[in-house]
Coordinates of C-alpha atoms and ligand atoms in Angstrom, one line a residue:
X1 CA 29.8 -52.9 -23.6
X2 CA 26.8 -49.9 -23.4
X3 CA 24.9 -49.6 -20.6
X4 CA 21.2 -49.8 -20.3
X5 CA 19.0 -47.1 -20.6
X6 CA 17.5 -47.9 -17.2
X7 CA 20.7 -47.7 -15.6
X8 CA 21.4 -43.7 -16.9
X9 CA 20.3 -42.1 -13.6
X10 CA 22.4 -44.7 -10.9
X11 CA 25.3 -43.9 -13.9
X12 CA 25.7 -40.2 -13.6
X13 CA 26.2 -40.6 -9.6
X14 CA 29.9 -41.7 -11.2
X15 CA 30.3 -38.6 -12.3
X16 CA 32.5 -36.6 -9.8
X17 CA 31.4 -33.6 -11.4
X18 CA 28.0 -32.0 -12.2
X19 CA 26.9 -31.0 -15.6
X20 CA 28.0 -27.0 -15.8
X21 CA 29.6 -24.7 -13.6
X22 CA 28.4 -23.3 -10.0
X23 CA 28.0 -19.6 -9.5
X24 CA 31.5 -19.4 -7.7
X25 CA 32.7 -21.4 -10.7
X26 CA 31.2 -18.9 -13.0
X27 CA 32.0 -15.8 -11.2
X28 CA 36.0 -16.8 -10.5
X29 CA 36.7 -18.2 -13.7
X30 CA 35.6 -15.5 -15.5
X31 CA 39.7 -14.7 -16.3
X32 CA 38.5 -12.2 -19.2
X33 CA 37.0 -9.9 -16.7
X34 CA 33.3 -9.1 -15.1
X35 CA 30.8 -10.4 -16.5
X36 CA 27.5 -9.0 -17.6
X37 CA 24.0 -10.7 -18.0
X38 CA 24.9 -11.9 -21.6
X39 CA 27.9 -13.5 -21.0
X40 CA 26.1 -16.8 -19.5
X41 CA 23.2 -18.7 -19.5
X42 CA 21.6 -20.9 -16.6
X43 CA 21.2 -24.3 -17.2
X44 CA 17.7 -26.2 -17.1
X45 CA 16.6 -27.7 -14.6
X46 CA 13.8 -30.7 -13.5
X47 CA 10.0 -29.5 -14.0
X48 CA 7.2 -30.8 -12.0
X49 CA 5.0 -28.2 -11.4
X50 CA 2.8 -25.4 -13.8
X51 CA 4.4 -22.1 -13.8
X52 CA 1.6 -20.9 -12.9
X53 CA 2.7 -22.5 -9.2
X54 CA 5.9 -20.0 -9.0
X55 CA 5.5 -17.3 -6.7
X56 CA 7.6 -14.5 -7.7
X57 CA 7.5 -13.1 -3.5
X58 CA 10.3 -11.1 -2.5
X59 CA 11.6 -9.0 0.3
X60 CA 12.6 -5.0 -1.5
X61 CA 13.5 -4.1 1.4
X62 CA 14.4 -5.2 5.5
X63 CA 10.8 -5.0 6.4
X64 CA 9.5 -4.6 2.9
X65 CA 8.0 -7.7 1.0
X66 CA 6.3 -7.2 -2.5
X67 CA 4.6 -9.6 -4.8
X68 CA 6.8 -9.5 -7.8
X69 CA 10.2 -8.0 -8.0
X70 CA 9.7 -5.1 -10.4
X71 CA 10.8 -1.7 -8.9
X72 CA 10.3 1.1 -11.2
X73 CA 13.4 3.8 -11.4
X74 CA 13.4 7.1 -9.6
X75 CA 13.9 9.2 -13.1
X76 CA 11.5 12.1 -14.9
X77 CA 10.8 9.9 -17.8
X78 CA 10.0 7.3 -16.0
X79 CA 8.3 7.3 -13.0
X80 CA 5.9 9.8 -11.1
X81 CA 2.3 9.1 -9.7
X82 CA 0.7 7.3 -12.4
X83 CA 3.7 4.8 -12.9
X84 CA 3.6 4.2 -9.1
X85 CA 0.2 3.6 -8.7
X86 CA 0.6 1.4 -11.6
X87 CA 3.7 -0.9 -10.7
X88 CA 2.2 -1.0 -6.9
X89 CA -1.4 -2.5 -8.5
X90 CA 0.6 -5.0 -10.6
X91 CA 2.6 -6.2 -7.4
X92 CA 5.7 -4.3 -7.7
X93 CA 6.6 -0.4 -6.7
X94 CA 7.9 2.7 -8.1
X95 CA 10.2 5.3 -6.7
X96 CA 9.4 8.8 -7.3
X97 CA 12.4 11.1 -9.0
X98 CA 13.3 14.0 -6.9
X99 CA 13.6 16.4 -10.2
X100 CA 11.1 18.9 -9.0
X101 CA 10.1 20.5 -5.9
X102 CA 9.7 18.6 -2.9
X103 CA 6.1 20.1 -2.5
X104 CA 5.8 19.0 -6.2
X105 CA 7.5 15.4 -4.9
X106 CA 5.4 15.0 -1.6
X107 CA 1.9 16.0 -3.9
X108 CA 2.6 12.8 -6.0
X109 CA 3.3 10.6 -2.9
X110 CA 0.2 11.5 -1.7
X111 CA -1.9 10.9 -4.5
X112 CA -0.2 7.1 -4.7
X113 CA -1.1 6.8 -0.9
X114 CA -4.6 8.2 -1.5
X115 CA -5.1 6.1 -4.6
X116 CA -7.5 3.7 -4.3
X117 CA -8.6 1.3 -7.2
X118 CA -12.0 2.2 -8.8
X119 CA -12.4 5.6 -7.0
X120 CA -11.6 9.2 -8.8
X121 CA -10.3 10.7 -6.3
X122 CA -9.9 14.1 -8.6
X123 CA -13.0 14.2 -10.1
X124 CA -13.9 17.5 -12.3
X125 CA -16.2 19.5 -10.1
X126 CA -18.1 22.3 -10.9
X127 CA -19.6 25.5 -8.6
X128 CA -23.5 26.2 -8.6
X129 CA -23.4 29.7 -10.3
X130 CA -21.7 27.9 -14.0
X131 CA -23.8 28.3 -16.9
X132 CA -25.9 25.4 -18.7
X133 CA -24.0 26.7 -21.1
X134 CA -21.1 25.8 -19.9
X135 CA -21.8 22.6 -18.9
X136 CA -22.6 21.5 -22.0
X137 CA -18.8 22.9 -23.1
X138 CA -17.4 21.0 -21.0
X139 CA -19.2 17.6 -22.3
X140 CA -17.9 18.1 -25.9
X141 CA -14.3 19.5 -24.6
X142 CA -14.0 16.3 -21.8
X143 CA -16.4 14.1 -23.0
X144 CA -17.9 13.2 -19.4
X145 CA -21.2 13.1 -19.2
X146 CA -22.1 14.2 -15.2
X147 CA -20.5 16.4 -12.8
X148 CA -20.6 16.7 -9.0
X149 CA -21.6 20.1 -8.0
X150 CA -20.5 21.4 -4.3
X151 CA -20.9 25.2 -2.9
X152 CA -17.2 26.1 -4.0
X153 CA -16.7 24.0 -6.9
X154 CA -13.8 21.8 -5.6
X155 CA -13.5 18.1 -4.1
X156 CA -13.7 18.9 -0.4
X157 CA -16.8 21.5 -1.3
X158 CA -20.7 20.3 0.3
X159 CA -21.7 18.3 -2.5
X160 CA -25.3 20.4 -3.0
X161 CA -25.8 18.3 -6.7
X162 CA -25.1 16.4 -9.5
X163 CA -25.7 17.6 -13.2
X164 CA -26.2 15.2 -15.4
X165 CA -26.6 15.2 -19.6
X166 CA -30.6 14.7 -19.0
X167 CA -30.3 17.7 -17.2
X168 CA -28.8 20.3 -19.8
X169 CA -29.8 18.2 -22.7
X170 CA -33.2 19.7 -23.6
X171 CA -32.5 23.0 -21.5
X172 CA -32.5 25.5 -24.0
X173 CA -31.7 28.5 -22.5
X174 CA -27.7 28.3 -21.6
X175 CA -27.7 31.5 -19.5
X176 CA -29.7 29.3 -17.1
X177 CA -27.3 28.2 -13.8
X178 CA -26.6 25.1 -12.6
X179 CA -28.7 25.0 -9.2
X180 CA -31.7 25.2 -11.6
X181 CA -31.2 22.2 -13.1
X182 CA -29.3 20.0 -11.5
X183 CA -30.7 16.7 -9.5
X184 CA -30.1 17.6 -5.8
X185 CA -31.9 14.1 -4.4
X186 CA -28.8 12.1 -4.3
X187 CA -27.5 8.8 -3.5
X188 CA -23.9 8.7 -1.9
X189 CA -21.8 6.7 -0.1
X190 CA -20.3 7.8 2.9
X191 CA -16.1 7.9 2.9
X192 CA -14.4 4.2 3.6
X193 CA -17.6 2.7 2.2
X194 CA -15.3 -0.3 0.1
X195 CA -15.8 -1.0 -4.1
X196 CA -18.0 -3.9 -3.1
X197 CA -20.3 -1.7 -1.1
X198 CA -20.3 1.6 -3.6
X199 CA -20.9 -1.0 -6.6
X200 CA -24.1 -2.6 -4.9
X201 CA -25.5 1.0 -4.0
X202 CA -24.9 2.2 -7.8
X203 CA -26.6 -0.9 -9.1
X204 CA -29.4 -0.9 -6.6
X205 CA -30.3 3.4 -7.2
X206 CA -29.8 2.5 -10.9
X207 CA -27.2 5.9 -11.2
X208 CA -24.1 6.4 -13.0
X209 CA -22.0 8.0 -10.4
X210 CA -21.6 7.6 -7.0
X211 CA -20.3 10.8 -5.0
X212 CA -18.8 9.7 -2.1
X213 CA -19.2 12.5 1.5
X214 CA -17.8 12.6 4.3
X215 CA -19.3 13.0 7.4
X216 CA -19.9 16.7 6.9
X217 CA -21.3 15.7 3.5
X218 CA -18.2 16.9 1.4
X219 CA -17.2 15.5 -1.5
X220 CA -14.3 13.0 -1.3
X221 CA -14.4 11.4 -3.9
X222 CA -16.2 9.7 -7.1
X223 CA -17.6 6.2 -8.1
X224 CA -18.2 5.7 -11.5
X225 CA -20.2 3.0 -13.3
X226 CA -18.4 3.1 -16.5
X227 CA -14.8 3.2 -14.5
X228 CA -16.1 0.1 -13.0
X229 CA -17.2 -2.0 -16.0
X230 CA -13.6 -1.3 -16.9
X231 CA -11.5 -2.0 -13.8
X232 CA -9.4 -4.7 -13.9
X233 CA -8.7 -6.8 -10.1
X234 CA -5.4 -6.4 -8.8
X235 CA -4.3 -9.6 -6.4
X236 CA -1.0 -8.7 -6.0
X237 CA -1.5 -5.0 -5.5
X238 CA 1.7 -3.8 -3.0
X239 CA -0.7 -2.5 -0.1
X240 CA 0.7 -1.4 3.5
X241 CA 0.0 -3.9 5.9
X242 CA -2.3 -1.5 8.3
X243 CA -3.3 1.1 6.0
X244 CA -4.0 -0.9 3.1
X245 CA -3.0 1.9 1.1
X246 CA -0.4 1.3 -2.0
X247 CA 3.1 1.1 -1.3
X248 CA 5.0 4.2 -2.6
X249 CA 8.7 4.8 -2.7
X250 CA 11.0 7.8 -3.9
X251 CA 14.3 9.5 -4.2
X252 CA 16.4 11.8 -2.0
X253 CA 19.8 13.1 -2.9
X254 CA 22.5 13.3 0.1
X255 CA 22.7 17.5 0.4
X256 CA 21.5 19.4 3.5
X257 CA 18.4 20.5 1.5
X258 CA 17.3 17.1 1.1
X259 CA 16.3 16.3 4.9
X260 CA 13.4 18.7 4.6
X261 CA 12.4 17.2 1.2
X262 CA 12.3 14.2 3.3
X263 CA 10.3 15.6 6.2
X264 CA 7.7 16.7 3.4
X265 CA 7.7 12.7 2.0
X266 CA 7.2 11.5 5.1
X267 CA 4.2 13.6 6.3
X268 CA 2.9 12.7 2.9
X269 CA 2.8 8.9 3.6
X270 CA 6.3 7.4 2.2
X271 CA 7.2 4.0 2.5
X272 CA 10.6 4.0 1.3
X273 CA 13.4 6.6 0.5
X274 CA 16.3 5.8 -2.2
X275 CA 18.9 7.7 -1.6
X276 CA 20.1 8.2 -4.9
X277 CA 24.2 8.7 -5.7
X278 CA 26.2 7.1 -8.6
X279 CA 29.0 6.7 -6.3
X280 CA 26.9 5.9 -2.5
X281 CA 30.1 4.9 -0.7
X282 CA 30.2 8.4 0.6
X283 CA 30.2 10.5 3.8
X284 CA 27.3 12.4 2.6
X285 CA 25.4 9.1 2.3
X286 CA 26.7 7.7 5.3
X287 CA 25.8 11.1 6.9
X288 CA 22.3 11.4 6.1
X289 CA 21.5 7.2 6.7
X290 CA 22.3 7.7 10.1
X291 CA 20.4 10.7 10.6
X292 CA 17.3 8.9 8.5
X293 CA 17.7 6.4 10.9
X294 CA 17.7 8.5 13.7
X295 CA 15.1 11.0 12.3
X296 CA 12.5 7.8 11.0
X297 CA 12.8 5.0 12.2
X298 CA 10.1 3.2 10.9
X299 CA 11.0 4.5 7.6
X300 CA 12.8 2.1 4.7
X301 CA 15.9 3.2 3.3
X302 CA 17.9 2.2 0.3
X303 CA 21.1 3.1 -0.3
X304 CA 23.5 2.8 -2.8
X305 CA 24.7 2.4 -5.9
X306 CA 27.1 0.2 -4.9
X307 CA 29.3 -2.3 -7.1
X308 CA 32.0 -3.7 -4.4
X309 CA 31.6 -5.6 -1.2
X310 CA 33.3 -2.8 0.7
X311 CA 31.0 0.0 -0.5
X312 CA 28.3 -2.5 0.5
X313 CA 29.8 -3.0 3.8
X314 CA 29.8 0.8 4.7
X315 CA 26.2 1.5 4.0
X316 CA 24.9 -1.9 5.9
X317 CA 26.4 -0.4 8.4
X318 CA 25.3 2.8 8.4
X319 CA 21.8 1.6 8.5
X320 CA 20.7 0.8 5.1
X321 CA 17.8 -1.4 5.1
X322 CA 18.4 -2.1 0.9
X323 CA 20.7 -1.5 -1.4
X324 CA 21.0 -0.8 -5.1
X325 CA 23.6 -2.2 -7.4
X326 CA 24.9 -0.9 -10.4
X327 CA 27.3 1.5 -12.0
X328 CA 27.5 2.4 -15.2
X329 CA 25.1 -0.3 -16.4
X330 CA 22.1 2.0 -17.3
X331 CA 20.9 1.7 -20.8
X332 CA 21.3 6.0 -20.6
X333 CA 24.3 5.5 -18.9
X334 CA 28.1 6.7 -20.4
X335 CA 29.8 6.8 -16.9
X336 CA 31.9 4.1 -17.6
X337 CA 33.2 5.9 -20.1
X338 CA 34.0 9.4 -19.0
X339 CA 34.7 8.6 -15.3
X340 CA 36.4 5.0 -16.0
X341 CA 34.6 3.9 -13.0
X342 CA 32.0 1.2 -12.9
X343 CA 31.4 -2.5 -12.7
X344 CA 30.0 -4.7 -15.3
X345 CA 26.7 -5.6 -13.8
X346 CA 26.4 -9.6 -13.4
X347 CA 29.8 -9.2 -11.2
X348 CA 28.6 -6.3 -9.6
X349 CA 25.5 -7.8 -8.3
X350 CA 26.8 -11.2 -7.1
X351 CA 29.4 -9.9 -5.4
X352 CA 27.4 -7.3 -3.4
X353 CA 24.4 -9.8 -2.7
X354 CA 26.6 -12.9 -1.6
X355 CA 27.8 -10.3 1.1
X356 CA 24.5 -8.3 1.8
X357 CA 22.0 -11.4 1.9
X358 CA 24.5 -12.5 4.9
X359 CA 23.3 -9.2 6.7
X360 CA 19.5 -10.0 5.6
X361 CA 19.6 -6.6 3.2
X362 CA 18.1 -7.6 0.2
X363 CA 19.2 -5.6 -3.3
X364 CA 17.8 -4.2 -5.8
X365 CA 19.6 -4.9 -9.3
X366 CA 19.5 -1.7 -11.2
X367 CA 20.7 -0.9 -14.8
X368 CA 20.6 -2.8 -18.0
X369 CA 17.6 -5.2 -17.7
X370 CA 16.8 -5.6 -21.0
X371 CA 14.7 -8.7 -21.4
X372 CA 13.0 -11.5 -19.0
X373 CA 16.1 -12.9 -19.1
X374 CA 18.6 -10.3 -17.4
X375 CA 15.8 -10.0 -14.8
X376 CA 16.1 -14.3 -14.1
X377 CA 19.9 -13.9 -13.8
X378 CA 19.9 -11.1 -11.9
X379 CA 17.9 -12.8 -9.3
X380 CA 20.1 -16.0 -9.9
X381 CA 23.3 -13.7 -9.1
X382 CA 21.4 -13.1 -5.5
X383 CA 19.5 -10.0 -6.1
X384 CA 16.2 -9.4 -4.5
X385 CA 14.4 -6.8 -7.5
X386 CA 15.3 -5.1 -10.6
X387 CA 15.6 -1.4 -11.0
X388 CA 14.4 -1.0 -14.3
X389 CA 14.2 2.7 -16.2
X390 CA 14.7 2.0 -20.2
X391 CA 12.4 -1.4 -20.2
X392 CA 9.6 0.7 -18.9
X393 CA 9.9 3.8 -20.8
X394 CA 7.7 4.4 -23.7
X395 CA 4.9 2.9 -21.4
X396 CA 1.7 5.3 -21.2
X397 CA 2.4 5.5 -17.7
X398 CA 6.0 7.4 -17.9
X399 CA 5.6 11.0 -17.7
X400 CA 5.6 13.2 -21.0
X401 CA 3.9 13.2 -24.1
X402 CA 4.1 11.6 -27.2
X403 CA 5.1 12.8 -30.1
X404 CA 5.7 11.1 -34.1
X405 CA 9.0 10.6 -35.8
X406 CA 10.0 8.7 -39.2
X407 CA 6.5 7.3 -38.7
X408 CA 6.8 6.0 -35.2
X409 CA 5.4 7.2 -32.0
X410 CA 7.9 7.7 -29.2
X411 CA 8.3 9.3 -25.6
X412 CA 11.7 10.7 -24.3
X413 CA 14.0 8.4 -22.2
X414 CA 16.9 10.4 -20.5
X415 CA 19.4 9.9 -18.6
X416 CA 19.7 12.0 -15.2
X417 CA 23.1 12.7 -15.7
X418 CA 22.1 14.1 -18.7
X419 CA 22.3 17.7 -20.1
X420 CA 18.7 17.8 -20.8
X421 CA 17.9 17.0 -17.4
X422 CA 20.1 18.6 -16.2
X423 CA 18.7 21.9 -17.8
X424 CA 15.2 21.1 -16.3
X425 CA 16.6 21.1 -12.9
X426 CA 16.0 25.3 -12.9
X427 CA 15.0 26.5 -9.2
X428 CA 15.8 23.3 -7.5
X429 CA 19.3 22.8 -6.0
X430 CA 18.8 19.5 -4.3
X431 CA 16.8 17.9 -7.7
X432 CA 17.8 14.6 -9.1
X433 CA 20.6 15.6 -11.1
X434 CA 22.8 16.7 -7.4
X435 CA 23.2 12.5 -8.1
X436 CA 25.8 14.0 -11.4
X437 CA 26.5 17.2 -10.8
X438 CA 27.8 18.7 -7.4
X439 CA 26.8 22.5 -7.0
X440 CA 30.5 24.0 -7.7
X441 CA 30.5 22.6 -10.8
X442 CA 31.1 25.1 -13.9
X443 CA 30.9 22.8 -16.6
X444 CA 28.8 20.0 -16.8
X445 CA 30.4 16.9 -17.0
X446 CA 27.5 14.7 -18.7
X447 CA 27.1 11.1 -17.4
X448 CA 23.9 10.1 -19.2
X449 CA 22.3 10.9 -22.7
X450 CA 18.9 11.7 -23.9
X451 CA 17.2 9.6 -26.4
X452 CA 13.4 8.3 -27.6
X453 CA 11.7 4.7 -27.4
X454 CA 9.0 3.3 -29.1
X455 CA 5.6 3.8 -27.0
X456 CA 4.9 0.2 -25.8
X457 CA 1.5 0.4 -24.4
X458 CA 0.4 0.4 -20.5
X459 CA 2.6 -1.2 -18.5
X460 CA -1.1 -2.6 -17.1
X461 CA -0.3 -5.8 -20.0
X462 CA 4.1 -5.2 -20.0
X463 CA 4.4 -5.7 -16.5
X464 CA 2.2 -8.8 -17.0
X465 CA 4.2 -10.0 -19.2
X466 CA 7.2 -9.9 -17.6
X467 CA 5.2 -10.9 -14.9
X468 CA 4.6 -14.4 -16.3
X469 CA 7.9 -15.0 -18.7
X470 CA 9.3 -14.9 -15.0
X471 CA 7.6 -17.3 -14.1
X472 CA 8.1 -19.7 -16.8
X473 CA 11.9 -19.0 -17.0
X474 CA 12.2 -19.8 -12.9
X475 CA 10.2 -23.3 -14.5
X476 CA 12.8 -23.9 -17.1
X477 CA 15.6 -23.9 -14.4
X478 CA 13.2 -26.0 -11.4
X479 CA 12.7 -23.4 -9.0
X480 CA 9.7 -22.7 -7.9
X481 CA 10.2 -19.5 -6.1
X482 CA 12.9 -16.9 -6.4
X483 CA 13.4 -18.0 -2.8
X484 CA 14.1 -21.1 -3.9
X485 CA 16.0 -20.1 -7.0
X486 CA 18.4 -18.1 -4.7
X487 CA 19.1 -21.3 -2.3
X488 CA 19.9 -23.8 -5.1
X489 CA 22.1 -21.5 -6.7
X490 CA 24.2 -21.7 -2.8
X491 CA 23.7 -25.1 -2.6
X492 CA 24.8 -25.8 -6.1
X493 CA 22.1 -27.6 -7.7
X494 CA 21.6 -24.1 -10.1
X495 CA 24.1 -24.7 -12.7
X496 CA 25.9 -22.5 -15.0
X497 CA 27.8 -22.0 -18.4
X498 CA 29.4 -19.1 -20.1
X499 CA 28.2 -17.8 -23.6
X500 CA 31.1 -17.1 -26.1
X501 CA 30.4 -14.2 -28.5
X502 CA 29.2 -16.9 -31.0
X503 CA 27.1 -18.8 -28.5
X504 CA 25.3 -15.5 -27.7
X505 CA 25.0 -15.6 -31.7
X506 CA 23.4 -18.9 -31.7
X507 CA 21.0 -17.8 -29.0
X508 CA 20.0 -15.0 -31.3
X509 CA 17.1 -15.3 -34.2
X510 CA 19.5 -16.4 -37.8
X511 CA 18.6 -17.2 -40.9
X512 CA 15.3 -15.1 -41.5
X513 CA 14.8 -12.6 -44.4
X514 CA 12.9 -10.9 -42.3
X515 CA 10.7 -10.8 -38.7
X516 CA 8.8 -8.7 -36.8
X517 CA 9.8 -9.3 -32.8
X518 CA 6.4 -9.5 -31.1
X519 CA 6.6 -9.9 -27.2
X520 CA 3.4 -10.4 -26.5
X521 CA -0.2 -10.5 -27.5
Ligands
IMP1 P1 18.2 1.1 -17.5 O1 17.1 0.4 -16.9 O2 19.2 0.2 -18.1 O3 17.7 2.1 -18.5 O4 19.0 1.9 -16.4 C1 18.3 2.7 -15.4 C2 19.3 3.1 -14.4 O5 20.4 3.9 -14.9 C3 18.7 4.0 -13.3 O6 18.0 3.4 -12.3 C4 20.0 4.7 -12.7 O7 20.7 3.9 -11.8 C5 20.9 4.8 -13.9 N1 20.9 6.1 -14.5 C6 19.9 7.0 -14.6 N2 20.3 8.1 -15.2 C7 21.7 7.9 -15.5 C8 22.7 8.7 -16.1 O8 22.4 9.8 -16.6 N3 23.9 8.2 -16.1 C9 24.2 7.0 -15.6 N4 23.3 6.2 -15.1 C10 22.0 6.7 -15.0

């Protein structure tokens, strides 16, 4: 006898089982060995809101809280000031690589913490005593159209003028100096004036820039009409609380050398420090935690890599108020195969998080995101962010040019274990690479390679992107937070099931002649 159809919801409380596996399920069973992001799948769950409705809020650190998990890797083709400005407007952060000088390091700290949207605050200035001349060099060679003049030329000079094109335009004789010409009745705003404020003064005075002065009447900074038309909002920039500045993060390495690196960071505003080893269950880590700790305690730290619960445990307790998972999981990445040490990464990071979360130290995922998707399982498997370094390289915001090959443009992508990088690291001792290579060493013992990728645009639309496929994918599975995402895959109601080698097939695009992959518009 069947049953009726309105009888198929009281029916499946006769199951004993639920549909799938649970996380435990997944993780225990996996008899082949650790699994990585492609070996399962998450199971869908009931929709009844718009994805619009899931909030992607998560803690990166103790005390740290962003609006989207996206955390940008500390590596020299990846992230300096430009990506972290960038990934701190679009909600998430990015951690400055420690492959130059720590003057060189603190400098792009400060410019994140002095960024603020819609304001240049490194506006070409010019000095009284140039030539009309060149003036109107400059205009074909930059294409601006006005400079601020101040008495030595710099930002922080008295702003005495502004030259504009009106002003050189029809002046013929180009030996003529700029105090001649330029307008020296000015509007300005005074420093902490907000957008708002500097937009209504630039519409109401009818001008095309706004120098902004401080209270001595130097030049801070620049407003600029054009600039404005342009700017996009950011809602979910990653602002400190009492500054309102953006939230900046970067990388240390665990030598003696670094806690003066550190001292420079700090004075320049840091938020955050990574301390960045392959291998973080150390005594060098563990050392210079505690004395972080000690040294700033306001400071965020983040500590790792870790893969096991008991390189976890040592760091927690040391004082970390993060940590980063992942070894050998880096698309760059070939320590698995020349040190035979590593985890694969869906393992790694369940097993650190289910112990970590119990401490309240959120972690940070990091190595081989590839797609929306590893970042939704990632999260599933209990991480707080993703760590990402190969999904946003090729972005206009990585450091490094581009340059054309077979017919494609492309930016480097390399690994910091790389020779290549390595090679960069000239004069400084305690750079990046320390992470790979200890200072005794006589032959380098590569851990990392150096490749290209396809540019792919500002990460101003990519980091939208993943920004919303998040979002839908936490949909698909009914949860509408990661918060909440993270508490029914403990309570069970997140279910699971592995992905054979032809399931993982299946899942792939078959059948087609041909296709172009389009991510998004
Ligand atoms: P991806 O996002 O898969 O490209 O991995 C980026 C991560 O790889 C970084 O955040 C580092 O943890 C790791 N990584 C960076 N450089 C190297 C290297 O040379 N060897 C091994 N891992 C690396």
């Amino acid at each position: 006898m069947s049953l009726s159809a309105s009888q198929a919801l009281a029916h499946l409380k006769t199951y004993s089982k639920k549909d799938g596996l649970s996380v435990r399920q997944l993780i225990d069973s996996s008899n082949f060995g650790g699994l990585t992001y492609n070996d399962f799948l998450i199971l869908p769950g009931f929709i009844n809101f718009p994805s619009s409705a899931v909030s992607l809020d998560v803690n990166l650190t103790k005390k740290i809280t962003l609006k989207s998990p996206f955390v940008s890797s500390p590596m020299d083709t990846v992230t300096e000031e430009n990506m972290a400005i960038h990934m701190a407007l679009l909600g998430g952060i990015g951690i400055i690589h420690h492959n130059c000088s720590p003057d060189e390091q603190a400098e792009m700290v400060r410019k994140v913490k002095k960024y603020e949207n819609g304001f240049i605050n490194d506006p070409v200035v010019i000095s009284p005593d140039v030539t009309v001349g060149e003036v109107k060099a400059f205009k074909s060679q930059l294409g601006f159209t006005s400079f601020p003049v101040t008495d030595n030329g710099k930002v922080g000079g008295k702003l005495v003028g502004i030259v504009t094109s009106r002003d050189v335009q029809f002046h013929d004789d180009n030996s003529s100096k700029v105090s001649e010409v330029m307008t020296t009745t000015l509007t300005t705003g005074k420093e902490g004036i907000s957008l708002t404020e500097g937009n209504e003064l630039l519409r109401s005075s009818k001008k095309g820039k706004l120098p902004i002065v401080d209270n001595d009447g130097k030049l801070v900074s620049l407003i600029s009409l054009t600039d404005l038309q342009k700017n996009q909002e950011y809602p979910n920039a990653s602002k400190s609380f009492h500054s309102k500045q953006l939230l900046c993060g970067a990388s240390i390495g665990t030598m003696p050398a670094d806690r003066e690196r550190l001292q420079k960071l700090v004075d320049a505003g840091l938020d955050v420090v990574v301390v960045d080893s392959s291998n973080g269950s150390s005594i060098f880590q563990v050392d210079i935690l505690k004395w972080i700790k000690e040294t700033f305690p306001e400071l965020q730290v983040i500590a790792g890599n870790v893969v096991t619960r008991e390189q976890a445990a040592l760091l927690i307790d040391a004082g970390a108020d993060g940590l980063r998972i992942g070894m050998g999981s880096g698309s760059i990445c070939i320590t698995q195969e020349v040190m035979a040490c590593g985890r694969p990464q869906g393992t790694a990071v369940f097993n650190v998080a289910e112990f970590a979360n119990q401490f309240g130290v959120p972690c940070i995922a990091d190595g081989g995101i590839g797609n929306i998707g590893h970042i939704t399982k990632a999260l599933a498997l209990g991480a707080s962010c993703v760590m990402m370094g190969g999904l946003l390289a090729g972005t206009s915001e990585t450091p490094g040019d581009y340059y054309y090959r077979d017919g494609k443009r492309l930016k480097t992508y390399r690994g910091m274990g790389s020779v290549d990088a390595k090679e960069q690291t000239t004069s400084n001792a305690n750079a990046s690479t320390s992470r790979y290579f200890s200072e005794s060493d006589k032959v380098f013992v590569a851990q990392g390679v150096s490749g290209s990728v396809v540019d792919k645009g500002s990460i101003s639309k990519f980091v939208p992107y993943l920004f919303n496929g998040l979002q839908h994918s936490l949909q698909d599975i009914g949860a509408q937070s990661i918060d909440e995402l993270k508490a029914k895959v403990i309570s069970e109601d997140i279910r699971f099931e592995f992905r054979t080698a032809s399931a993982q097939l299946e899942g792939g695009i078959t059948g087609l002649h041909s296709y172009e992959k389009r991510l998004h518009n």
